[in-house]
JSON list of N, CA and C in Angstrom, two decimals:
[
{"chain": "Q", "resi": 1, "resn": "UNK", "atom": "N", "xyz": [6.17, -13.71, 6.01]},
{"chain": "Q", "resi": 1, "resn": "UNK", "atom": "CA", "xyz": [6.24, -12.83, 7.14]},
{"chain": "Q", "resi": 1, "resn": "UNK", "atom": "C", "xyz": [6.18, -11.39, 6.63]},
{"chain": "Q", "resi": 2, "resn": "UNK", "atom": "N", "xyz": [5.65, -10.57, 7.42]},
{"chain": "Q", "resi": 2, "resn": "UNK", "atom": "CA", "xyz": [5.78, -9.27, 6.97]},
{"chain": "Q", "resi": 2, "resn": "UNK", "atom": "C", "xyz": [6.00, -8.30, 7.95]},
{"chain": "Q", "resi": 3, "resn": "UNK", "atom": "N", "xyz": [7.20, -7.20, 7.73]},
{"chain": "Q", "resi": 3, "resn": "UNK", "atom": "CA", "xyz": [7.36, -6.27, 8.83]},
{"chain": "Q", "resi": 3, "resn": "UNK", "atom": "C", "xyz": [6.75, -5.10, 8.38]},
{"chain": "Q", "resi": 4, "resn": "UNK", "atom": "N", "xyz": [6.61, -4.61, 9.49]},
{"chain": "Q", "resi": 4, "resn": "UNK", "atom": "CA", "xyz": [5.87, -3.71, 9.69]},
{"chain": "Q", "resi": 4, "resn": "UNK", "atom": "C", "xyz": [6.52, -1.98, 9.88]},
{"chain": "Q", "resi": 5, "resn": "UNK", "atom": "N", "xyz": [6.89, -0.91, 9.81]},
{"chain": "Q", "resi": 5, "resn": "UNK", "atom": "CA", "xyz": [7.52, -0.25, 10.37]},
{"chain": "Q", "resi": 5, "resn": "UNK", "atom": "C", "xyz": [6.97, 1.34, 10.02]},
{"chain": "Q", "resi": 6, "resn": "UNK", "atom": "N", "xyz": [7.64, 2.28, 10.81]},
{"chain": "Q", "resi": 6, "resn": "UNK", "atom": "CA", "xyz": [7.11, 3.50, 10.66]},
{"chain": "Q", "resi": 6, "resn": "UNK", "atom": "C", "xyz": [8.22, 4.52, 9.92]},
{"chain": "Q", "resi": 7, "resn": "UNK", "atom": "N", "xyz": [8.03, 5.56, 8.75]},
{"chain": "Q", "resi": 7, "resn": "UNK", "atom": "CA", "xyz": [8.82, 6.29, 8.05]},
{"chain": "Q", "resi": 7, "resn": "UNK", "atom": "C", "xyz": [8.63, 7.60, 8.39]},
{"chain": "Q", "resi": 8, "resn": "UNK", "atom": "N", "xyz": [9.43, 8.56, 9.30]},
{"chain": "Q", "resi": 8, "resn": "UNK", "atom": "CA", "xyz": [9.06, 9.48, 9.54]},
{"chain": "Q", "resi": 8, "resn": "UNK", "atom": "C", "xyz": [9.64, 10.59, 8.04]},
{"chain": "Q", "resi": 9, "resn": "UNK", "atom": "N", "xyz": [8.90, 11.37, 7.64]},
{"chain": "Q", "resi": 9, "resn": "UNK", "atom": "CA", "xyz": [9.38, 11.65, 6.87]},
{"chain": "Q", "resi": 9, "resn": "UNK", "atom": "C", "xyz": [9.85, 13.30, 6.80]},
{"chain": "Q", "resi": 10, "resn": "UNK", "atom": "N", "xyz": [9.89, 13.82, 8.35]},
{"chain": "Q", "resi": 10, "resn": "UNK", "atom": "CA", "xyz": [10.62, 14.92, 8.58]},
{"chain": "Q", "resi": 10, "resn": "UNK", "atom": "C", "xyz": [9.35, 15.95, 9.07]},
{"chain": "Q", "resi": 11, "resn": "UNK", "atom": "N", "xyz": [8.59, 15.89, 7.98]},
{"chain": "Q", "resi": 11, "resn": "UNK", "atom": "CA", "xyz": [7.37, 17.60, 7.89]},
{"chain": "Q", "resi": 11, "resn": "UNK", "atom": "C", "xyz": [6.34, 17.26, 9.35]},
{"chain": "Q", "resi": 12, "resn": "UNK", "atom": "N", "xyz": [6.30, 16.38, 10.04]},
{"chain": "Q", "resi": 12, "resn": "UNK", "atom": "CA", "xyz": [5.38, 15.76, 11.18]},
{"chain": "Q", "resi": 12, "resn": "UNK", "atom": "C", "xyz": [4.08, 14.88, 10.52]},
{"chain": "Q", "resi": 13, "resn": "UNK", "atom": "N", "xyz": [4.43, 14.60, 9.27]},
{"chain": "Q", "resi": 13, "resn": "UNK", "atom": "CA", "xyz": [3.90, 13.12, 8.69]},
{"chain": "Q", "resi": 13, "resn": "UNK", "atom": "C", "xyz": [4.66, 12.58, 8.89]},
{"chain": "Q", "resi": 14, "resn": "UNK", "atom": "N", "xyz": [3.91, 11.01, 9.32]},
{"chain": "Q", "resi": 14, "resn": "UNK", "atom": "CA", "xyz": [4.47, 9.64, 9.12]},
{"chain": "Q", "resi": 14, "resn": "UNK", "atom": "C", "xyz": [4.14, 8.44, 8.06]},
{"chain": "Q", "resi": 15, "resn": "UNK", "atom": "N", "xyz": [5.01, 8.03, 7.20]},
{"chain": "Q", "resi": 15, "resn": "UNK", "atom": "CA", "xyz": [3.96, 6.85, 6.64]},
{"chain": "Q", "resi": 15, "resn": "UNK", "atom": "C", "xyz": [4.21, 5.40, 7.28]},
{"chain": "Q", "resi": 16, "resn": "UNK", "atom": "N", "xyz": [3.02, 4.39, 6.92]},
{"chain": "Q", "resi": 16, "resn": "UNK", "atom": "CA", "xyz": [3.32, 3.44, 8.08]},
{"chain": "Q", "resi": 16, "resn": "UNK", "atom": "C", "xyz": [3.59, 2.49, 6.70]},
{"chain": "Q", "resi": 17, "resn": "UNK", "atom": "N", "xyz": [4.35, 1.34, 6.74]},
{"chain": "Q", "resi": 17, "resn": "UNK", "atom": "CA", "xyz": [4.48, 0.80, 5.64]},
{"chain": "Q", "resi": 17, "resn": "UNK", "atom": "C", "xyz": [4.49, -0.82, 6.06]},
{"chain": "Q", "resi": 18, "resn": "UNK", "atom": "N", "xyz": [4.17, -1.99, 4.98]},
{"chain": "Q", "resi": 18, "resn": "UNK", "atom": "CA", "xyz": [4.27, -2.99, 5.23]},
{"chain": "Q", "resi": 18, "resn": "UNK", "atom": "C", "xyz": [5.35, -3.45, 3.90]},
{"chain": "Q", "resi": 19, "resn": "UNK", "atom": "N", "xyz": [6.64, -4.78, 4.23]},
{"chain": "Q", "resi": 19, "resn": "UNK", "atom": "CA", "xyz": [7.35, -5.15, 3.83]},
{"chain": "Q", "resi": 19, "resn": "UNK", "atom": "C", "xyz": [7.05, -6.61, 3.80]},
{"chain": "Q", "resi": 20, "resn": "UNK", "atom": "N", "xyz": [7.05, -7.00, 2.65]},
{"chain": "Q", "resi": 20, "resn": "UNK", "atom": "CA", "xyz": [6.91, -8.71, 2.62]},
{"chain": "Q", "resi": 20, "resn": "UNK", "atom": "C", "xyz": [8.41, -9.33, 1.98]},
{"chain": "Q", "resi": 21, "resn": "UNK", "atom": "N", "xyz": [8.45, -8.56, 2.17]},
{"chain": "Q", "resi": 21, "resn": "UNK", "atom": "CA", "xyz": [10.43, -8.30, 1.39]},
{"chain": "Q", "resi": 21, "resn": "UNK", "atom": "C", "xyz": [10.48, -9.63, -0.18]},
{"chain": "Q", "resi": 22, "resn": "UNK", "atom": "N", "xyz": [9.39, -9.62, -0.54]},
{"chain": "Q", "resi": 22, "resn": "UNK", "atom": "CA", "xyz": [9.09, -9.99, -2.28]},
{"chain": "Q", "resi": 22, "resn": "UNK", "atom": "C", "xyz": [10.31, -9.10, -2.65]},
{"chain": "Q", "resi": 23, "resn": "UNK", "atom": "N", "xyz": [10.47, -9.63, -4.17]},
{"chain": "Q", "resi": 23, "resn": "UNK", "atom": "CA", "xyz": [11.57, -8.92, -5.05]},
{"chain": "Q", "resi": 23, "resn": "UNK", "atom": "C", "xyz": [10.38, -7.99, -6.39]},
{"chain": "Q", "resi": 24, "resn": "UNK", "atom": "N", "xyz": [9.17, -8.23, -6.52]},
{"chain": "Q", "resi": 24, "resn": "UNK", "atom": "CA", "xyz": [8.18, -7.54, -7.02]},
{"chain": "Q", "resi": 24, "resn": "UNK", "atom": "C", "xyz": [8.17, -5.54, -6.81]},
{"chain": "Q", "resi": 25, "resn": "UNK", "atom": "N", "xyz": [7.54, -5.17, -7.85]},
{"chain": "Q", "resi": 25, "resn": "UNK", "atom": "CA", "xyz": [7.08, -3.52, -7.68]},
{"chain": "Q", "resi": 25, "resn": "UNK", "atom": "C", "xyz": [6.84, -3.12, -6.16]},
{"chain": "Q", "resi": 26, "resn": "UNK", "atom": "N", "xyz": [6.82, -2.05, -6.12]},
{"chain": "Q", "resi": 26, "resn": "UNK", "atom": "CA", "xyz": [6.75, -1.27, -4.83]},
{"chain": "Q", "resi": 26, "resn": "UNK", "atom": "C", "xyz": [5.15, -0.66, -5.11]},
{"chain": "Q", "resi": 27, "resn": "UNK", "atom": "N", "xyz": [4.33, -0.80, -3.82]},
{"chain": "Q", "resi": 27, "resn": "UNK", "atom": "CA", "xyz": [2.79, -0.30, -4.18]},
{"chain": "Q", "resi": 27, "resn": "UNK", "atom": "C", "xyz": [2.84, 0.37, -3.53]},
{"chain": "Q", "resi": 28, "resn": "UNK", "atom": "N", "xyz": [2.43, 2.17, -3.61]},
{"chain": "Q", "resi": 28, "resn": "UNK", "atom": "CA", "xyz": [1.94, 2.59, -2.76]},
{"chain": "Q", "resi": 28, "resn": "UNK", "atom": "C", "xyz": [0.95, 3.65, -3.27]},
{"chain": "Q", "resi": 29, "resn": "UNK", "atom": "N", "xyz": [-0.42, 3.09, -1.97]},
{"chain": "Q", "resi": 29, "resn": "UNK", "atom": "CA", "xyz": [-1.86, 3.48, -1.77]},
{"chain": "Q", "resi": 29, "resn": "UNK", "atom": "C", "xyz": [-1.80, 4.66, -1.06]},
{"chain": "Q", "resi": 30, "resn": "UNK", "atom": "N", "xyz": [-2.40, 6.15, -1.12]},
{"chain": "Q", "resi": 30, "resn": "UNK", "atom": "CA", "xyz": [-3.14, 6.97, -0.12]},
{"chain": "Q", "resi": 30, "resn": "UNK", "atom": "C", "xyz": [-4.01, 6.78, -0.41]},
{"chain": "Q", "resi": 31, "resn": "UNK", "atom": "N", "xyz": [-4.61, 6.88, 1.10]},
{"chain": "Q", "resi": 31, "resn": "UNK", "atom": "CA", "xyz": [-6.00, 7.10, 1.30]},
{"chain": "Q", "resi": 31, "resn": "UNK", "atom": "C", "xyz": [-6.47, 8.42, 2.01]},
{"chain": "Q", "resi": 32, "resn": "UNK", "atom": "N", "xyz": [-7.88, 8.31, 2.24]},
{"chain": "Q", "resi": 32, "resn": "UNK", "atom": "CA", "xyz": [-8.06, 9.80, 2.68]},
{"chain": "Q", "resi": 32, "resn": "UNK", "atom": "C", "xyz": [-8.04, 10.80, 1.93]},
{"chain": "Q", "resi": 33, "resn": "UNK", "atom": "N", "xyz": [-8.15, 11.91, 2.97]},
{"chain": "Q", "resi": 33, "resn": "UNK", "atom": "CA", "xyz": [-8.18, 13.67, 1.72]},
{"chain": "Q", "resi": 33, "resn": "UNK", "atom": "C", "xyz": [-6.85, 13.22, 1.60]},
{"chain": "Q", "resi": 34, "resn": "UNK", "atom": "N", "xyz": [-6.48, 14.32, 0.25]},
{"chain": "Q", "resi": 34, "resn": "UNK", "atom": "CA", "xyz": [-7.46, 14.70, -0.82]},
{"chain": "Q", "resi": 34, "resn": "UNK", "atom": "C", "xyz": [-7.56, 13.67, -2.11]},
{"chain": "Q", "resi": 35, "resn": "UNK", "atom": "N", "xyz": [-7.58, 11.95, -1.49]},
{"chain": "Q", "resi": 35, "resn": "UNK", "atom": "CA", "xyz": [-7.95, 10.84, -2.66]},
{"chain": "Q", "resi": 35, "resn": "UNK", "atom": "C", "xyz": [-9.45, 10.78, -2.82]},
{"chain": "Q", "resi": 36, "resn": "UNK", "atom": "N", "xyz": [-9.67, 12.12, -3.78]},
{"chain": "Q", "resi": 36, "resn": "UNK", "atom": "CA", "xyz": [-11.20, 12.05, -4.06]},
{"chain": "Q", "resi": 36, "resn": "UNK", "atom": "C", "xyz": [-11.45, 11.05, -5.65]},
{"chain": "Q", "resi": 37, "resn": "UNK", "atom": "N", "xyz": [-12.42, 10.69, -5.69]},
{"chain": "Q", "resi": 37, "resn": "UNK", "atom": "CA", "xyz": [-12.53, 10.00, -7.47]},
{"chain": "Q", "resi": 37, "resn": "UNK", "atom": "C", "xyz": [-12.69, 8.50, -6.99]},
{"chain": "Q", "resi": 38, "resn": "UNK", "atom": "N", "xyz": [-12.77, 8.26, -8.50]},
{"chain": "Q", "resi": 38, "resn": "UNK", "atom": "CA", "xyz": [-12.76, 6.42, -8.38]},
{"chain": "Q", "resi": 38, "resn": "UNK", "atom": "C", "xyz": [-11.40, 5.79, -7.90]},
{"chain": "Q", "resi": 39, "resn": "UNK", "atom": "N", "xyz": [-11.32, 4.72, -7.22]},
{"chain": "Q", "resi": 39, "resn": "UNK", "atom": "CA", "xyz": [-10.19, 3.81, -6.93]},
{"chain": "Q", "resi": 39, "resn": "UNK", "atom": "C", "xyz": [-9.86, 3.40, -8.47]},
{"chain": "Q", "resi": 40, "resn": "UNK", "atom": "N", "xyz": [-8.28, 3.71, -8.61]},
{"chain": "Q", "resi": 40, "resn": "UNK", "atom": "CA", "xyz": [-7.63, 3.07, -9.77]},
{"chain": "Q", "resi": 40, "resn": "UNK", "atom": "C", "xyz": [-8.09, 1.56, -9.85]},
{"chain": "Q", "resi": 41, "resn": "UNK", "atom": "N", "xyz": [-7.95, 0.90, -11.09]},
{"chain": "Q", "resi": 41, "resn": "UNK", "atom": "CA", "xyz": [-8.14, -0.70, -11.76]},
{"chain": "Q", "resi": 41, "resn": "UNK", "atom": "C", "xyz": [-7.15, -1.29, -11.07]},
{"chain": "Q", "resi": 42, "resn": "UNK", "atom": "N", "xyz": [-7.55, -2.29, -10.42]},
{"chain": "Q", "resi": 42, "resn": "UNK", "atom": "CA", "xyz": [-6.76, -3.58, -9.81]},
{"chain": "Q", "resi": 42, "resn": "UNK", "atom": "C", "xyz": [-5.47, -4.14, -10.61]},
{"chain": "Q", "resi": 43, "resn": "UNK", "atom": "N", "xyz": [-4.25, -3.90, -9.92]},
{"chain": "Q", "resi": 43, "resn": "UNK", "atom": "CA", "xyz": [-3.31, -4.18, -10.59]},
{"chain": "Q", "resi": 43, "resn": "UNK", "atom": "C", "xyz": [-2.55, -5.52, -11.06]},
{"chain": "Q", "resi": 44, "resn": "UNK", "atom": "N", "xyz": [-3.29, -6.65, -10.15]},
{"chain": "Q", "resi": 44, "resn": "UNK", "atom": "CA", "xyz": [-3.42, -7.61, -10.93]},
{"chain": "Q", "resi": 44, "resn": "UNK", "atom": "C", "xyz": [-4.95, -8.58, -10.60]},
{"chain": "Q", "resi": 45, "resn": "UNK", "atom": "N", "xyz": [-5.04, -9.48, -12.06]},
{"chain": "Q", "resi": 45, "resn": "UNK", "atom": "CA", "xyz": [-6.65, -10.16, -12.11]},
{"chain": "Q", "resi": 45, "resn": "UNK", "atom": "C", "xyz": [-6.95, -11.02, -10.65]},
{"chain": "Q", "resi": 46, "resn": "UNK", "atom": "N", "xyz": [-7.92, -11.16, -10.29]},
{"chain": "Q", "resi": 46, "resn": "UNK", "atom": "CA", "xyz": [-8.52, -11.47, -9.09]},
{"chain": "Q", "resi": 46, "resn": "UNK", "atom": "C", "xyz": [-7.41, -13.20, -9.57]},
{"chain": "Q", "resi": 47, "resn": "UNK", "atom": "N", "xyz": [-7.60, -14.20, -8.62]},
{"chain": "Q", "resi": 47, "resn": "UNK", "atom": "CA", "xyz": [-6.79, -15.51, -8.34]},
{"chain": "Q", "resi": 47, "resn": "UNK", "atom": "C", "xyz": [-7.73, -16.10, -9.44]},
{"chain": "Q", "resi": 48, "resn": "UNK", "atom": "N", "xyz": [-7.44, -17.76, -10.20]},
{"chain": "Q", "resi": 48, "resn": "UNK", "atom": "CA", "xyz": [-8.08, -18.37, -9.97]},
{"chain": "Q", "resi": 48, "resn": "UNK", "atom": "C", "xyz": [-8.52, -19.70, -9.48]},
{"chain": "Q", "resi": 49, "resn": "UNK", "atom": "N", "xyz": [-9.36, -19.49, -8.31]},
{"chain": "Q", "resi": 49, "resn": "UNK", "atom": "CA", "xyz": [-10.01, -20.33, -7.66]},
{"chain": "Q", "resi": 49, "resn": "UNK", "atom": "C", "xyz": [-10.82, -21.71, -7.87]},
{"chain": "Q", "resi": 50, "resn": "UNK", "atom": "N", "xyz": [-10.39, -22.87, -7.47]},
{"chain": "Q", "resi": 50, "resn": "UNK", "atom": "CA", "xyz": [-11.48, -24.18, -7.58]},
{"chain": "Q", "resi": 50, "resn": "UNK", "atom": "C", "xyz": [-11.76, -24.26, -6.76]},
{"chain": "Q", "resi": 51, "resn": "UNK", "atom": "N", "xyz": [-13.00, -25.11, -6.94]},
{"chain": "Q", "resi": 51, "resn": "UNK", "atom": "CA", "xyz": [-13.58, -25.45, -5.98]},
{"chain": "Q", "resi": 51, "resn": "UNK", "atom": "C", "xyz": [-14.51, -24.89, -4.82]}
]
């Protein structure tokens, strides 16, 4: 399950965040200005898949 919720963070930004409430690292992505450049390396290897 995952909740969903909104962080106001005072300045009239909001961030919107998702919780899977895992005991794992905390990720967090911007997007948008000013995330100009390449997307950082995948933080973990793609699955692997049979079949």
């Amino acid at each position: 399950m995952v909740n969903e919720s909104d962080v106001d963070l005072g300045d009239g930004t909001t961030v919107h965040t998702y919780d899977t409430g895992g005991t794992g690292p905390v990720v967090s992505w911007r997007y948008g200005t000013p995330n100009i450049g390449a997307q950082p390396a995948p933080l973990f290897p793609p699955p692997n898949c049979s079949g």
